[in-house]
Tab-separated table of C-alpha atoms in Angstrom:
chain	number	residue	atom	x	y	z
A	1	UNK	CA	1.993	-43.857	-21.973
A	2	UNK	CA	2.367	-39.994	-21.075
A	3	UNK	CA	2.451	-38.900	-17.333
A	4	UNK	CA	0.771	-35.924	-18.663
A	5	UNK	CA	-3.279	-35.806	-18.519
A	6	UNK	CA	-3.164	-32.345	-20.500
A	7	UNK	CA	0.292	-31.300	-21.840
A	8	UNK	CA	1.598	-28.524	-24.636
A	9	UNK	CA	4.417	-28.841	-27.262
A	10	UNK	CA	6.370	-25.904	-28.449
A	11	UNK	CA	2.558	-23.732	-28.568
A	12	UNK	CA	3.390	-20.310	-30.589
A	13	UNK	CA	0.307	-17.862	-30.996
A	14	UNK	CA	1.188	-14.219	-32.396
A	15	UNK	CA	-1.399	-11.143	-32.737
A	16	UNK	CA	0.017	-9.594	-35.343
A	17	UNK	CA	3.546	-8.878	-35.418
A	18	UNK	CA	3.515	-9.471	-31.342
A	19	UNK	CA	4.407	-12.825	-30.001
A	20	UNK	CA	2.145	-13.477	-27.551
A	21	UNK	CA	3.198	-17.154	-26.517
A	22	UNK	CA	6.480	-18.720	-28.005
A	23	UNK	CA	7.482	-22.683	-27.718
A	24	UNK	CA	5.486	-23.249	-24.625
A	25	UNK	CA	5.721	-26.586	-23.130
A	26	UNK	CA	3.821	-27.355	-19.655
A	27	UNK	CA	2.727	-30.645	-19.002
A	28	UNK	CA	-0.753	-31.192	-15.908
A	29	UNK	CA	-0.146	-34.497	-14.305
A	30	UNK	CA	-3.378	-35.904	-12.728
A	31	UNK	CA	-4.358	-34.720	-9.362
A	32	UNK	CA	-1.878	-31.831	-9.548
A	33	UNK	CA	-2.711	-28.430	-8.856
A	34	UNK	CA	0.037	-26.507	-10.997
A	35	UNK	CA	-0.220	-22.546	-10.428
A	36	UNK	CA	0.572	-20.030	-13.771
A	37	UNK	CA	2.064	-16.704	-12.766
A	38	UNK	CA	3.986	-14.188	-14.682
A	39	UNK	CA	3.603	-10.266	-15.404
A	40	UNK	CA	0.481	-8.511	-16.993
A	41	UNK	CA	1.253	-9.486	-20.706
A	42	UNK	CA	3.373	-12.681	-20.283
A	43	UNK	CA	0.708	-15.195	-22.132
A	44	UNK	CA	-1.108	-16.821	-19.409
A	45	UNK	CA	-5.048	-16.180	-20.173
A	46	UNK	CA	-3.892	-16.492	-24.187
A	47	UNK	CA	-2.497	-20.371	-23.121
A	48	UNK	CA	-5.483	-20.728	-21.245
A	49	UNK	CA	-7.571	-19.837	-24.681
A	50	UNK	CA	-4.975	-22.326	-26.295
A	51	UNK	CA	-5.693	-24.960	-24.232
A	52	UNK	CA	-9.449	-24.951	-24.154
A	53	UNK	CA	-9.511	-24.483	-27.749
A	54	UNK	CA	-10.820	-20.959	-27.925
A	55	UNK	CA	-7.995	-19.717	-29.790
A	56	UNK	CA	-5.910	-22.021	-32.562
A	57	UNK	CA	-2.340	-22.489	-31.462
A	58	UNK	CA	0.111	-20.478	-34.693
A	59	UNK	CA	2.277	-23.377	-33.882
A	60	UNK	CA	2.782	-26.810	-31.182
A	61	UNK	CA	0.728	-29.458	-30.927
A	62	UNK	CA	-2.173	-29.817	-27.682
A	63	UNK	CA	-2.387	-33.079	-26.684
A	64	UNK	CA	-4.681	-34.743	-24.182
A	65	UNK	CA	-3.156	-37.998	-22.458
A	66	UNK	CA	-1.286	-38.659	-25.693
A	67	UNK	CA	-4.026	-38.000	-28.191
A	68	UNK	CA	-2.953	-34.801	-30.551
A	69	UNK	CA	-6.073	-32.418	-29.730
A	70	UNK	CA	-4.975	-29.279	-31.391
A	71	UNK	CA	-7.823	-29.103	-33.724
A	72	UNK	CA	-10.111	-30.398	-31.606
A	73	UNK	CA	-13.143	-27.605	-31.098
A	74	UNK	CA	-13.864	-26.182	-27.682
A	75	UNK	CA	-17.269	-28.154	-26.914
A	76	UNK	CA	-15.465	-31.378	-27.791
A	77	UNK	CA	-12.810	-30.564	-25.215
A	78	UNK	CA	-15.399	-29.705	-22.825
A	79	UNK	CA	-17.049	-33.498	-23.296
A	80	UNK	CA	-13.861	-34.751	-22.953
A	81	UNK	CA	-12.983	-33.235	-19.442
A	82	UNK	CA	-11.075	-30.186	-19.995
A	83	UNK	CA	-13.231	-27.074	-18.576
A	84	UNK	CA	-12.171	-24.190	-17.657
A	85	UNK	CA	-13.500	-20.572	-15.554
A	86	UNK	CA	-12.740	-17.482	-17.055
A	87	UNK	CA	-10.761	-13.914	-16.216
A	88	UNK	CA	-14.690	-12.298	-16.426
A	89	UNK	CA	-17.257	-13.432	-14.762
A	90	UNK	CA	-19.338	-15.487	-17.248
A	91	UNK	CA	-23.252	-16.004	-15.858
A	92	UNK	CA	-26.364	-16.353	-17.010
A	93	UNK	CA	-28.044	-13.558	-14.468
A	94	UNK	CA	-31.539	-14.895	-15.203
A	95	UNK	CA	-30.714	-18.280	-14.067
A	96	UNK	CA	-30.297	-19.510	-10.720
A	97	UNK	CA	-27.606	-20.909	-8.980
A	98	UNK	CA	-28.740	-25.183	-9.370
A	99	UNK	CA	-29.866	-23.770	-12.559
A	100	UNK	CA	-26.164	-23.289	-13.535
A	101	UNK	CA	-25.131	-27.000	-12.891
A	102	UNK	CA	-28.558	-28.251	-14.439
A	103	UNK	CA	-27.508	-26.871	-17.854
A	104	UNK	CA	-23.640	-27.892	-17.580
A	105	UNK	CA	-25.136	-31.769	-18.076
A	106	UNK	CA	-27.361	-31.186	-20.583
A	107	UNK	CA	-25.129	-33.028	-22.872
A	108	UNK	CA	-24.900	-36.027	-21.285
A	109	UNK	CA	-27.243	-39.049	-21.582
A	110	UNK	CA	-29.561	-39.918	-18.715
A	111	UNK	CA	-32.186	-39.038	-15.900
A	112	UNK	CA	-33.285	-35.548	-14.512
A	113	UNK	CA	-33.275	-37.019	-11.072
A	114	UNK	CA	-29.262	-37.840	-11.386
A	115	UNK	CA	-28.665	-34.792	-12.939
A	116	UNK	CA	-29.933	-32.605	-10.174
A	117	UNK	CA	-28.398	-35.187	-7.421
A	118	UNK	CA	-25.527	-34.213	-8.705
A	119	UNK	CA	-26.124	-30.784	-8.888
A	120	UNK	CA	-27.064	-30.994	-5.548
A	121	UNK	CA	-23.995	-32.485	-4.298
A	122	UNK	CA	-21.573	-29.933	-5.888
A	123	UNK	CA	-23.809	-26.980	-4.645
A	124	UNK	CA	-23.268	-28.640	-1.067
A	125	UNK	CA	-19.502	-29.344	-1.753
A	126	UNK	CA	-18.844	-25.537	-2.626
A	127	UNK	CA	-21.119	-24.127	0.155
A	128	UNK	CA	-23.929	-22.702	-1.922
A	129	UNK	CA	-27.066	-25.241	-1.240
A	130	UNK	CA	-28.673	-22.462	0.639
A	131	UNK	CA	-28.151	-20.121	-2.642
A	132	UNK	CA	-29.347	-22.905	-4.714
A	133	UNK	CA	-33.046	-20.898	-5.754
A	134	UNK	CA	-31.070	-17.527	-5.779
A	135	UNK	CA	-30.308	-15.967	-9.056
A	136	UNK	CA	-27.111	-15.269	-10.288
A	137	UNK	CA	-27.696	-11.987	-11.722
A	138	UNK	CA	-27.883	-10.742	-7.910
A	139	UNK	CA	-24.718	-12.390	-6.284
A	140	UNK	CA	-22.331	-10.543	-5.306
A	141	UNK	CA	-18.447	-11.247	-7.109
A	142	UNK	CA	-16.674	-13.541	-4.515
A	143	UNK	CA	-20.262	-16.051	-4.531
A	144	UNK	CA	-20.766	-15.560	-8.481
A	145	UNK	CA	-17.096	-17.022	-8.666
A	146	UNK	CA	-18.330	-20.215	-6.535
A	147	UNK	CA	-20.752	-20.546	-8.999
A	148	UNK	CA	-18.432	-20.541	-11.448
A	149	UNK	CA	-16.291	-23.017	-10.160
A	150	UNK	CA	-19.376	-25.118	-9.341
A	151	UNK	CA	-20.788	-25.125	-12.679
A	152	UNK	CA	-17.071	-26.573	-14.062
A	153	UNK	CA	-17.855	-29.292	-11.822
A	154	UNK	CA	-20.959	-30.167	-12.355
A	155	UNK	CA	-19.927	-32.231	-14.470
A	156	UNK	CA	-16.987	-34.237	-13.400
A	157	UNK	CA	-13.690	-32.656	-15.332
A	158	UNK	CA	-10.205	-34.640	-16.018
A	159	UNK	CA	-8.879	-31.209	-15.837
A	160	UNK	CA	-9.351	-27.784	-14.751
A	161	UNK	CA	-8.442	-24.564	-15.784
A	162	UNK	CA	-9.018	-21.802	-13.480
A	163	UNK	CA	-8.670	-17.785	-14.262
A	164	UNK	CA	-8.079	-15.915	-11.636
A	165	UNK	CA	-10.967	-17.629	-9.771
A	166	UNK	CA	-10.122	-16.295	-5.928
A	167	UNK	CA	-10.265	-12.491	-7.504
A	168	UNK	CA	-13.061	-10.015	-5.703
A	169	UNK	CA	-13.201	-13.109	-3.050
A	170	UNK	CA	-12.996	-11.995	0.897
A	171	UNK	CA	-10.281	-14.446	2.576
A	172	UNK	CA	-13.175	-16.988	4.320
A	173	UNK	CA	-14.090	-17.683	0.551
A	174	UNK	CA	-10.983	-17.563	-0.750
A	175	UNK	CA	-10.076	-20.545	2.045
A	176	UNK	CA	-13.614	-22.318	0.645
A	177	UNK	CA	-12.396	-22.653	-2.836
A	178	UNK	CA	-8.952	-23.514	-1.576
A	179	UNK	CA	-10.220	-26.630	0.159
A	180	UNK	CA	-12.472	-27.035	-3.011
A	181	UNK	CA	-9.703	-27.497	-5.664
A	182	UNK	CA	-7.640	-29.772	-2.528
A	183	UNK	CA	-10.294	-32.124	-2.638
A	184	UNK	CA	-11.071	-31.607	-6.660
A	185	UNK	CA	-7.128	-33.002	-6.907
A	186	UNK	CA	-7.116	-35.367	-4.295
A	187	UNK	CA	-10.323	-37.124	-4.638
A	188	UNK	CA	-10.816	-37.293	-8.359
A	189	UNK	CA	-7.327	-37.170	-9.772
A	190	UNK	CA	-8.240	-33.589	-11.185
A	191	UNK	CA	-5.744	-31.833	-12.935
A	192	UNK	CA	-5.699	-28.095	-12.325
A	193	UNK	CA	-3.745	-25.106	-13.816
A	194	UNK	CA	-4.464	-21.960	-11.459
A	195	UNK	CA	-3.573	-18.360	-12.811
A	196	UNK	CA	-3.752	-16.019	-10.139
A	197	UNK	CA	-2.373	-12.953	-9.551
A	198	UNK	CA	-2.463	-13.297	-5.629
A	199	UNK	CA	1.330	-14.686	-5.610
A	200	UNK	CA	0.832	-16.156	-1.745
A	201	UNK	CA	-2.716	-18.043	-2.683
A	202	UNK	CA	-0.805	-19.780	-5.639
A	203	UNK	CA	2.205	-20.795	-3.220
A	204	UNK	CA	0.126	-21.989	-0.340
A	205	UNK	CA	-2.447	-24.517	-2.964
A	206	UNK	CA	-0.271	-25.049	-5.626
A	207	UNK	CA	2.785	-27.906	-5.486
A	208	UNK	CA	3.930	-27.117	-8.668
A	209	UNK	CA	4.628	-23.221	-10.061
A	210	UNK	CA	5.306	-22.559	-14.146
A	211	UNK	CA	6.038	-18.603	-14.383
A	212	UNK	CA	5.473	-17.221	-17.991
A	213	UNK	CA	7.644	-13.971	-19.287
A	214	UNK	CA	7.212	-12.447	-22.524
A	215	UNK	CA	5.604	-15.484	-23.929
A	216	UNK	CA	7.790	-18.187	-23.140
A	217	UNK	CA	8.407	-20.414	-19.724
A	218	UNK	CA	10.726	-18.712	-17.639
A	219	UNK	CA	10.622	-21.004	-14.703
A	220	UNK	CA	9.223	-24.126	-12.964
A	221	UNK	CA	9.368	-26.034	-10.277
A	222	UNK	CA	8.288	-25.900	-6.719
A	223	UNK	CA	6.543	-22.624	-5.134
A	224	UNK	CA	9.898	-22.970	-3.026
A	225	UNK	CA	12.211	-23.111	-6.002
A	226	UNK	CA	10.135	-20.478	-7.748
A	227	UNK	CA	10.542	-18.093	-5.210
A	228	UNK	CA	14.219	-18.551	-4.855
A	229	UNK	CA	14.506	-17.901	-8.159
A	230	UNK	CA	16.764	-14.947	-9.140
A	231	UNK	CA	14.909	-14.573	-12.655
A	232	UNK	CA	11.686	-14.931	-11.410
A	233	UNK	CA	11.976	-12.266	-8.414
A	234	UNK	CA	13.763	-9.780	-11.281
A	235	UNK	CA	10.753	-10.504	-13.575
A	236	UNK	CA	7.872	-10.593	-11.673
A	237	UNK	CA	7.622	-10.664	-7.691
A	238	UNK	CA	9.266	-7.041	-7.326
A	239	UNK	CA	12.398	-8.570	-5.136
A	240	UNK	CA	15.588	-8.135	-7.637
A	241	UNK	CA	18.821	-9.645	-7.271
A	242	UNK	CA	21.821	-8.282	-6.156
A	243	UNK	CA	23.194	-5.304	-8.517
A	244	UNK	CA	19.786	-6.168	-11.108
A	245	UNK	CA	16.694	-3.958	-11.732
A	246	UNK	CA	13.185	-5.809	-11.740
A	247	UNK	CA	11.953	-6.040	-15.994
A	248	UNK	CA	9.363	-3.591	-16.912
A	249	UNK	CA	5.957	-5.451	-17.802
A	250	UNK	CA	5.629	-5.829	-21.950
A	251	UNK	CA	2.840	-4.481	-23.326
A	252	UNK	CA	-0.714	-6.422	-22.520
A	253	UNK	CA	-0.721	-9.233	-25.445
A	254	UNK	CA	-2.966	-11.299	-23.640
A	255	UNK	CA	-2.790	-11.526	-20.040
């Protein structure tokens, strides 16, 4: 039995005559949170399309806990626990905040009254019960990303897939969704990839760090090892070695 709950094997995707992502293989063990950094261009939001099934994979395999999912549709990996936020804010302004996790169990089977118990128990978790009636259209970025991250959870997810979701967030909200995703991990046995470009939120939550360059894995390991990386301070966190000069970001082939 794999140790992996979501995992990638050898994942190509080109645009063109650009390769955007080339024999990526990252493996999400439950209750991990796993951070994704790398320069403007490297891959990361195009693996995140990968792995939700927005975009078909040129070449790999996806697999969920074993199972070969690559073409598996995006709503069927949604049923099956793998949910993700995205880079832009995605809300339904008309709606309001409970409205949000209402709608993210319509799927399933079974009563109103559980549905919005739930609902109401997410809002609470994530600090926006007093929001619940408000609607989204009018929040302003930092709160419309809790609702983002709310509405993933609204219904329970085997793993989570996070864009950037601290960006436009002051630091007492950025510490809320922090303790969030702990307890996501923790609690449930949650497995979350974070892509962030704020390099110190990523080392502080994250226990494991996977650095994409040019499409392919550069690094991995610890936030500790990461850092100490000589590669990985050249490429991407603007500290070069000894005698080396930091590579120039590629071209944006999907972020």
């Amino acid at each position: 039995m794999t140790a992996y709950v979501l995992e990638t094997d050898a994942v190509g995707v080109r645009f063109g005559g650009v390769r955007a992502l080339h024999g990526v293989g990252i493996g999400l063990r439950p209750g991990e949170i796993c951070g994704l950094i790398g320069p403007n261009g490297a891959g990361k939001t195009t693996l995140f399309d990968v792995l939700s099934g927005i975009r078909r994979a040129d070449e790999g395999r996806i697999l969920l806990e074993g199972a070969d999912i690559t073409r598996r549709s995006p709503v069927w990996r949604a049923r099956h626990g793998v949910r993700r936020t995205f880079q832009r804010q995605q809300l339904f302004g008309q709606l309001t905040v409970r409205d949000h996790l209402l709608v993210a169990q319509e799927w399933r089977r079974g009563s109103g009254p559980a549905r919005r118990e739930r609902a109401a128990t997410v809002l609470r978790e994530c600090g926006l019960d007093a929001l619940a009636q408000t609607y989204a259209g009018g929040l302003p970025v930092g709160q419309g990303r809790m609702v983002e991250l709310a509405r993933a959870l609204a219904d329970p997810p085997r793993v989570l897939l996070l864009d950037e979701p601290a960006s436009g967030m002051p630091a007492g909200e950025r510490d809320r969704l922090a303790a969030v995703v702990r307890r996501l991990a923790a609690e449930q046995n949650c497995a979350v990839l974070l892509v962030e470009h704020n390099v110190t939120f990523v080392m502080e939550l994250c226990t494991r760090v996977v650095v994409l360059d040019l499409g392919e894995v550069l690094a991995e390991g610890t936030p500790a090892e990461v850092r100490a990386d000589p590669r990985v301070r050249d490429a991407y966190l603007g500290t070069p070695s000894p005698g080396r000069t930091p590579t120039a970001a590629p071209p944006a082939a999907g972020t």
